Amino acid sequence: FLSPNAKQLTAKQKQYKLFAVTYHDGKEATKGHYVTDAFHVGFGTWVRYDDSSVRGIPESEVLNPSPPRVPYLLYYRRCDTIGNQPNNVRVR
């Protein structure tokens, strides 16, 4: 289903960029371990969130995960909304 306004969208409004991936390590969805990699706009790099640890990672680890890590959820953001952060958001 496309909105009647879909034809009015610009090329940039039709493009999406990957900004996060949640991975699952394990044989079953109810067992195993979940890890999320997300692009941090303020730092300009990918960050891995794994339980109590947070660390920067290269983009190649996100795009080419090592087995047994399997992408479980992919998060995309429309390109024309990237960089439109609320004024009250601070990056430290």
mmCIF file of N, CA and C in Angstrom:
data_model
loop_
_atom_site.group_PDB
_atom_site.id
_atom_site.type_symbol
_atom_site.label_atom_id
_atom_site.label_comp_id
_atom_site.label_asym_id
_atom_site.label_seq_id
_atom_site.Cartn_x
_atom_site.Cartn_y
_atom_site.Cartn_z
ATOM 1 N N PHE A 1 0.839 -1.178 0.000
ATOM 2 C CA PHE A 1 0.000 0.000 0.000
ATOM 3 C C PHE A 1 0.881 1.238 0.000
ATOM 4 N N LEU A 2 0.664 2.108 -0.947
ATOM 5 C CA LEU A 2 1.387 3.375 -1.007
ATOM 6 C C LEU A 2 0.424 4.523 -0.765
ATOM 7 N N SER A 3 0.898 5.481 -0.025
ATOM 8 C CA SER A 3 0.123 6.680 0.242
ATOM 9 C C SER A 3 -0.073 7.457 -1.064
ATOM 10 N N PRO A 4 -1.180 8.184 -1.200
ATOM 11 C CA PRO A 4 -1.368 9.029 -2.391
ATOM 12 C C PRO A 4 -0.258 10.069 -2.526
ATOM 13 N N ASN A 5 0.395 10.414 -1.416
ATOM 14 C CA ASN A 5 1.471 11.405 -1.434
ATOM 15 C C ASN A 5 2.813 10.805 -1.842
ATOM 16 N N ALA A 6 2.900 9.486 -2.034
ATOM 17 C CA ALA A 6 4.170 8.823 -2.333
ATOM 18 C C ALA A 6 4.819 9.363 -3.601
ATOM 19 N N LYS A 7 4.021 9.741 -4.579
ATOM 20 C CA LYS A 7 4.576 10.266 -5.829
ATOM 21 C C LYS A 7 5.224 11.631 -5.628
ATOM 22 N N GLN A 8 4.891 12.320 -4.552
ATOM 23 C CA GLN A 8 5.419 13.649 -4.293
ATOM 24 C C GLN A 8 6.727 13.617 -3.508
ATOM 25 N N LEU A 9 7.178 12.451 -3.100
ATOM 26 C CA LEU A 9 8.398 12.347 -2.303
ATOM 27 C C LEU A 9 9.628 12.604 -3.163
ATOM 28 N N THR A 10 10.628 13.257 -2.568
ATOM 29 C CA THR A 10 11.891 13.483 -3.267
ATOM 30 C C THR A 10 12.710 12.197 -3.246
ATOM 31 N N ALA A 11 13.776 12.175 -4.032
ATOM 32 C CA ALA A 11 14.642 10.989 -4.073
ATOM 33 C C ALA A 11 15.203 10.686 -2.687
ATOM 34 N N LYS A 12 15.587 11.726 -1.939
ATOM 35 C CA LYS A 12 16.154 11.512 -0.606
ATOM 36 C C LYS A 12 15.105 10.970 0.369
ATOM 37 N N GLN A 13 13.852 11.350 0.182
ATOM 38 C CA GLN A 13 12.786 10.845 1.041
ATOM 39 C C GLN A 13 12.466 9.381 0.748
ATOM 40 N N LYS A 14 12.944 8.868 -0.357
ATOM 41 C CA LYS A 14 12.709 7.469 -0.716
ATOM 42 C C LYS A 14 13.894 6.575 -0.356
ATOM 43 N N GLN A 15 14.961 7.157 0.206
ATOM 44 C CA GLN A 15 16.151 6.387 0.559
ATOM 45 C C GLN A 15 16.203 6.168 2.060
ATOM 46 N N TYR A 16 16.659 4.981 2.437
ATOM 47 C CA TYR A 16 16.786 4.621 3.848
ATOM 48 C C TYR A 16 18.205 4.162 4.121
ATOM 49 N N LYS A 17 18.670 4.397 5.342
ATOM 50 C CA LYS A 17 20.022 4.010 5.737
ATOM 51 C C LYS A 17 19.941 3.140 6.983
ATOM 52 N N LEU A 18 20.707 2.066 6.975
ATOM 53 C CA LEU A 18 20.780 1.183 8.128
ATOM 54 C C LEU A 18 21.401 1.937 9.296
ATOM 55 N N PHE A 19 20.741 1.920 10.473
ATOM 56 C CA PHE A 19 21.326 2.588 11.627
ATOM 57 C C PHE A 19 21.481 1.680 12.838
ATOM 58 N N ALA A 20 20.930 0.467 12.801
ATOM 59 C CA ALA A 20 21.127 -0.459 13.921
ATOM 60 C C ALA A 20 20.790 -1.879 13.491
ATOM 61 N N VAL A 21 21.455 -2.825 14.149
ATOM 62 C CA VAL A 21 21.209 -4.249 13.908
ATOM 63 C C VAL A 21 21.206 -4.951 15.259
ATOM 64 N N THR A 22 20.191 -5.762 15.504
ATOM 65 C CA THR A 22 20.173 -6.623 16.686
ATOM 66 C C THR A 22 20.479 -8.033 16.205
ATOM 67 N N TYR A 23 21.452 -8.661 16.861
ATOM 68 C CA TYR A 23 21.892 -10.011 16.495
ATOM 69 C C TYR A 23 21.463 -10.996 17.563
ATOM 70 N N HIS A 24 21.335 -12.240 17.136
ATOM 71 C CA HIS A 24 21.050 -13.318 18.074
ATOM 72 C C HIS A 24 22.142 -14.367 17.949
ATOM 73 N N ASP A 25 22.711 -14.766 19.089
ATOM 74 C CA ASP A 25 23.652 -15.881 19.163
ATOM 75 C C ASP A 25 22.932 -17.004 19.878
ATOM 76 N N GLY A 26 22.688 -18.094 19.213
ATOM 77 C CA GLY A 26 22.021 -19.222 19.846
ATOM 78 C C GLY A 26 21.207 -20.010 18.850
ATOM 79 N N LYS A 27 20.769 -21.188 19.275
ATOM 80 C CA LYS A 27 20.028 -22.079 18.378
ATOM 81 C C LYS A 27 18.532 -21.799 18.359
ATOM 82 N N GLU A 28 18.001 -21.157 19.397
ATOM 83 C CA GLU A 28 16.572 -20.866 19.480
ATOM 84 C C GLU A 28 16.375 -19.413 19.899
ATOM 85 N N ALA A 29 15.261 -18.819 19.457
ATOM 86 C CA ALA A 29 14.989 -17.415 19.786
ATOM 87 C C ALA A 29 14.815 -17.201 21.285
ATOM 88 N N THR A 30 14.344 -18.236 21.989
ATOM 89 C CA THR A 30 14.119 -18.097 23.430
ATOM 90 C C THR A 30 15.368 -18.408 24.246
ATOM 91 N N LYS A 31 16.402 -18.882 23.582
ATOM 92 C CA LYS A 31 17.660 -19.189 24.268
ATOM 93 C C LYS A 31 18.790 -18.536 23.495
ATOM 94 N N GLY A 32 19.787 -18.108 24.206
ATOM 95 C CA GLY A 32 20.919 -17.489 23.542
ATOM 96 C C GLY A 32 21.161 -16.095 24.074
ATOM 97 N N HIS A 33 21.735 -15.268 23.232
ATOM 98 C CA HIS A 33 22.186 -13.951 23.656
ATOM 99 C C HIS A 33 21.910 -12.945 22.538
ATOM 100 N N TYR A 34 21.465 -11.761 22.912
ATOM 101 C CA TYR A 34 21.191 -10.698 21.952
ATOM 102 C C TYR A 34 22.193 -9.563 22.132
ATOM 103 N N VAL A 35 22.656 -9.016 21.015
ATOM 104 C CA VAL A 35 23.605 -7.902 20.989
ATOM 105 C C VAL A 35 23.088 -6.905 19.958
ATOM 106 N N THR A 36 23.261 -5.616 20.219
ATOM 107 C CA THR A 36 22.839 -4.599 19.248
ATOM 108 C C THR A 36 24.006 -3.708 18.865
ATOM 109 N N ASP A 37 24.169 -3.509 17.562
ATOM 110 C CA ASP A 37 25.115 -2.540 17.020
ATOM 111 C C ASP A 37 24.293 -1.370 16.502
ATOM 112 N N ALA A 38 24.686 -0.158 16.860
ATOM 113 C CA ALA A 38 23.949 1.029 16.411
ATOM 114 C C ALA A 38 24.932 2.109 15.988
ATOM 115 N N PHE A 39 24.551 2.863 14.962
ATOM 116 C CA PHE A 39 25.390 3.974 14.524
ATOM 117 C C PHE A 39 25.126 5.157 15.437
ATOM 118 N N HIS A 40 26.179 5.657 16.063
ATOM 119 C CA HIS A 40 26.070 6.796 16.975
ATOM 120 C C HIS A 40 26.375 8.063 16.182
ATOM 121 N N VAL A 41 25.356 8.872 15.953
ATOM 122 C CA VAL A 41 25.505 10.073 15.135
ATOM 123 C C VAL A 41 26.514 11.038 15.747
ATOM 124 N N GLY A 42 26.489 11.204 17.060
ATOM 125 C CA GLY A 42 27.394 12.137 17.726
ATOM 126 C C GLY A 42 28.856 11.766 17.595
ATOM 127 N N PHE A 43 29.154 10.471 17.640
ATOM 128 C CA PHE A 43 30.532 10.001 17.528
ATOM 129 C C PHE A 43 30.907 9.673 16.084
ATOM 130 N N GLY A 44 29.909 9.525 15.219
ATOM 131 C CA GLY A 44 30.171 9.210 13.818
ATOM 132 C C GLY A 44 30.730 7.818 13.602
ATOM 133 N N THR A 45 30.377 6.886 14.488
ATOM 134 C CA THR A 45 30.879 5.520 14.381
ATOM 135 C C THR A 45 29.842 4.525 14.890
ATOM 136 N N TRP A 46 30.086 3.257 14.628
ATOM 137 C CA TRP A 46 29.215 2.188 15.113
ATOM 138 C C TRP A 46 29.611 1.819 16.526
ATOM 139 N N VAL A 47 28.609 1.499 17.337
ATOM 140 C CA VAL A 47 28.820 1.150 18.743
ATOM 141 C C VAL A 47 28.110 -0.170 19.017
ATOM 142 N N ARG A 48 28.785 -1.069 19.744
ATOM 143 C CA ARG A 48 28.180 -2.359 20.113
ATOM 144 C C ARG A 48 27.716 -2.300 21.564
ATOM 145 N N TYR A 49 26.437 -2.616 21.775
ATOM 146 C CA TYR A 49 25.832 -2.687 23.103
ATOM 147 C C TYR A 49 25.644 -4.162 23.434
ATOM 148 N N ASP A 50 26.395 -4.636 24.418
ATOM 149 C CA ASP A 50 26.394 -6.057 24.768
ATOM 150 C C ASP A 50 26.315 -6.175 26.284
ATOM 151 N N ASP A 51 25.113 -6.333 26.804
ATOM 152 C CA ASP A 51 24.880 -6.394 28.252
ATOM 153 C C ASP A 51 25.486 -5.175 28.930
ATOM 154 N N SER A 52 26.543 -5.348 29.714
ATOM 155 C CA SER A 52 27.103 -4.226 30.470
ATOM 156 C C SER A 52 28.261 -3.550 29.753
ATOM 157 N N SER A 53 28.588 -3.959 28.537
ATOM 158 C CA SER A 53 29.704 -3.327 27.828
ATOM 159 C C SER A 53 29.220 -2.561 26.603
ATOM 160 N N VAL A 54 29.916 -1.470 26.333
ATOM 161 C CA VAL A 54 29.653 -0.643 25.159
ATOM 162 C C VAL A 54 31.010 -0.303 24.569
ATOM 163 N N ARG A 55 31.179 -0.570 23.266
ATOM 164 C CA ARG A 55 32.473 -0.264 22.645
ATOM 165 C C ARG A 55 32.274 0.066 21.172
ATOM 166 N N GLY A 56 33.171 0.874 20.644
ATOM 167 C CA GLY A 56 33.141 1.200 19.229
ATOM 168 C C GLY A 56 33.599 0.013 18.399
ATOM 169 N N ILE A 57 33.015 -0.133 17.219
ATOM 170 C CA ILE A 57 33.391 -1.225 16.317
ATOM 171 C C ILE A 57 33.472 -0.697 14.887
ATOM 172 N N PRO A 58 34.243 -1.367 14.029
ATOM 173 C CA PRO A 58 34.287 -0.941 12.624
ATOM 174 C C PRO A 58 33.005 -1.331 11.890
ATOM 175 N N GLU A 59 32.659 -0.559 10.890
ATOM 176 C CA GLU A 59 31.459 -0.829 10.097
ATOM 177 C C GLU A 59 31.495 -2.225 9.475
ATOM 178 N N SER A 60 32.688 -2.716 9.159
ATOM 179 C CA SER A 60 32.808 -4.042 8.535
ATOM 180 C C SER A 60 32.255 -5.148 9.431
ATOM 181 N N GLU A 61 32.359 -4.990 10.755
ATOM 182 C CA GLU A 61 31.793 -5.992 11.673
ATOM 183 C C GLU A 61 30.268 -5.986 11.636
ATOM 184 N N VAL A 62 29.692 -4.835 11.341
ATOM 185 C CA VAL A 62 28.229 -4.726 11.258
ATOM 186 C C VAL A 62 27.738 -5.345 9.951
ATOM 187 N N LEU A 63 28.417 -5.025 8.860
ATOM 188 C CA LEU A 63 27.972 -5.473 7.544
ATOM 189 C C LEU A 63 28.333 -6.920 7.240
ATOM 190 N N ASN A 64 29.340 -7.461 7.937
ATOM 191 C CA ASN A 64 29.774 -8.850 7.720
ATOM 192 C C ASN A 64 29.916 -9.558 9.058
ATOM 193 N N PRO A 65 28.802 -9.877 9.727
ATOM 194 C CA PRO A 65 28.893 -10.505 11.051
ATOM 195 C C PRO A 65 29.498 -11.908 10.973
ATOM 196 N N SER A 66 30.258 -12.254 12.012
ATOM 197 C CA SER A 66 30.884 -13.577 12.078
ATOM 198 C C SER A 66 29.901 -14.585 12.656
ATOM 199 N N PRO A 67 29.847 -15.789 12.061
ATOM 200 C CA PRO A 67 28.996 -16.845 12.629
ATOM 201 C C PRO A 67 29.449 -17.159 14.048
ATOM 202 N N PRO A 68 28.594 -17.517 14.954
ATOM 203 C CA PRO A 68 27.186 -17.855 14.768
ATOM 204 C C PRO A 68 26.252 -16.657 14.897
ATOM 205 N N ARG A 69 26.799 -15.444 14.911
ATOM 206 C CA ARG A 69 25.962 -14.246 15.048
ATOM 207 C C ARG A 69 25.082 -14.088 13.816
ATOM 208 N N VAL A 70 23.777 -13.976 14.048
ATOM 209 C CA VAL A 70 22.800 -13.873 12.961
ATOM 210 C C VAL A 70 21.996 -12.586 13.142
ATOM 211 N N PRO A 71 21.929 -11.715 12.111
ATOM 212 C CA PRO A 71 21.079 -10.530 12.226
ATOM 213 C C PRO A 71 19.631 -10.947 12.480
ATOM 214 N N TYR A 72 19.033 -10.352 13.503
ATOM 215 C CA TYR A 72 17.680 -10.704 13.931
ATOM 216 C C TYR A 72 16.701 -9.580 13.590
ATOM 217 N N LEU A 73 17.106 -8.348 13.860
ATOM 218 C CA LEU A 73 16.304 -7.168 13.526
ATOM 219 C C LEU A 73 17.201 -6.146 12.847
ATOM 220 N N LEU A 74 16.708 -5.533 11.783
ATOM 221 C CA LEU A 74 17.422 -4.465 11.087
ATOM 222 C C LEU A 74 16.611 -3.186 11.247
ATOM 223 N N TYR A 75 17.280 -2.103 11.595
ATOM 224 C CA TYR A 75 16.609 -0.819 11.808
ATOM 225 C C TYR A 75 17.096 0.163 10.742
ATOM 226 N N TYR A 76 16.150 0.798 10.064
ATOM 227 C CA TYR A 76 16.478 1.766 9.023
ATOM 228 C C TYR A 76 15.871 3.121 9.366
ATOM 229 N N ARG A 77 16.521 4.155 8.860
ATOM 230 C CA ARG A 77 16.015 5.509 9.050
ATOM 231 C C ARG A 77 15.978 6.195 7.693
ATOM 232 N N ARG A 78 14.906 6.930 7.449
ATOM 233 C CA ARG A 78 14.794 7.647 6.184
ATOM 234 C C ARG A 78 15.895 8.697 6.110
ATOM 235 N N CYS A 79 16.602 8.764 4.982
ATOM 236 C CA CYS A 79 17.783 9.617 4.849
ATOM 237 C C CYS A 79 17.507 11.094 5.088
ATOM 238 N N ASP A 80 16.342 11.575 4.716
ATOM 239 C CA ASP A 80 16.072 13.003 4.898
ATOM 240 C C ASP A 80 15.819 13.373 6.356
ATOM 241 N N THR A 81 15.727 12.394 7.252
ATOM 242 C CA THR A 81 15.542 12.700 8.674
ATOM 243 C C THR A 81 16.847 12.601 9.456
ATOM 244 N N ILE A 82 17.905 12.108 8.828
ATOM 245 C CA ILE A 82 19.195 11.988 9.513
ATOM 246 C C ILE A 82 19.772 13.378 9.698
ATOM 247 N N GLY A 83 20.195 13.665 10.899
ATOM 248 C CA GLY A 83 20.739 14.976 11.210
ATOM 249 C C GLY A 83 19.709 15.923 11.780
ATOM 250 N N ASN A 84 18.441 15.555 11.732
ATOM 251 C CA ASN A 84 17.383 16.373 12.311
ATOM 252 C C ASN A 84 17.176 15.960 13.761
ATOM 253 N N GLN A 85 18.079 16.379 14.631
ATOM 254 C CA GLN A 85 17.997 16.038 16.039
ATOM 255 C C GLN A 85 17.299 17.169 16.792
ATOM 256 N N PRO A 86 16.527 16.839 17.813
ATOM 257 C CA PRO A 86 15.913 17.883 18.633
ATOM 258 C C PRO A 86 16.987 18.782 19.248
ATOM 259 N N ASN A 87 16.666 20.041 19.456
ATOM 260 C CA ASN A 87 17.633 20.994 20.005
ATOM 261 C C ASN A 87 18.086 20.646 21.408
ATOM 262 N N ASN A 88 17.285 19.885 22.159
ATOM 263 C CA ASN A 88 17.643 19.587 23.540
ATOM 264 C C ASN A 88 18.516 18.340 23.670
ATOM 265 N N VAL A 89 18.903 17.710 22.558
ATOM 266 C CA VAL A 89 19.765 16.527 22.618
ATOM 267 C C VAL A 89 21.212 16.986 22.647
ATOM 268 N N ARG A 90 21.960 16.504 23.635
ATOM 269 C CA ARG A 90 23.373 16.851 23.756
ATOM 270 C C ARG A 90 24.225 15.619 23.542
ATOM 271 N N VAL A 91 25.337 15.810 22.874
ATOM 272 C CA VAL A 91 26.304 14.733 22.684
ATOM 273 C C VAL A 91 27.504 15.051 23.546
ATOM 274 N N ARG A 92 27.885 14.085 24.381
ATOM 275 C CA ARG A 92 29.038 14.307 25.271
ATOM 276 C C ARG A 92 30.233 13.562 24.772
#
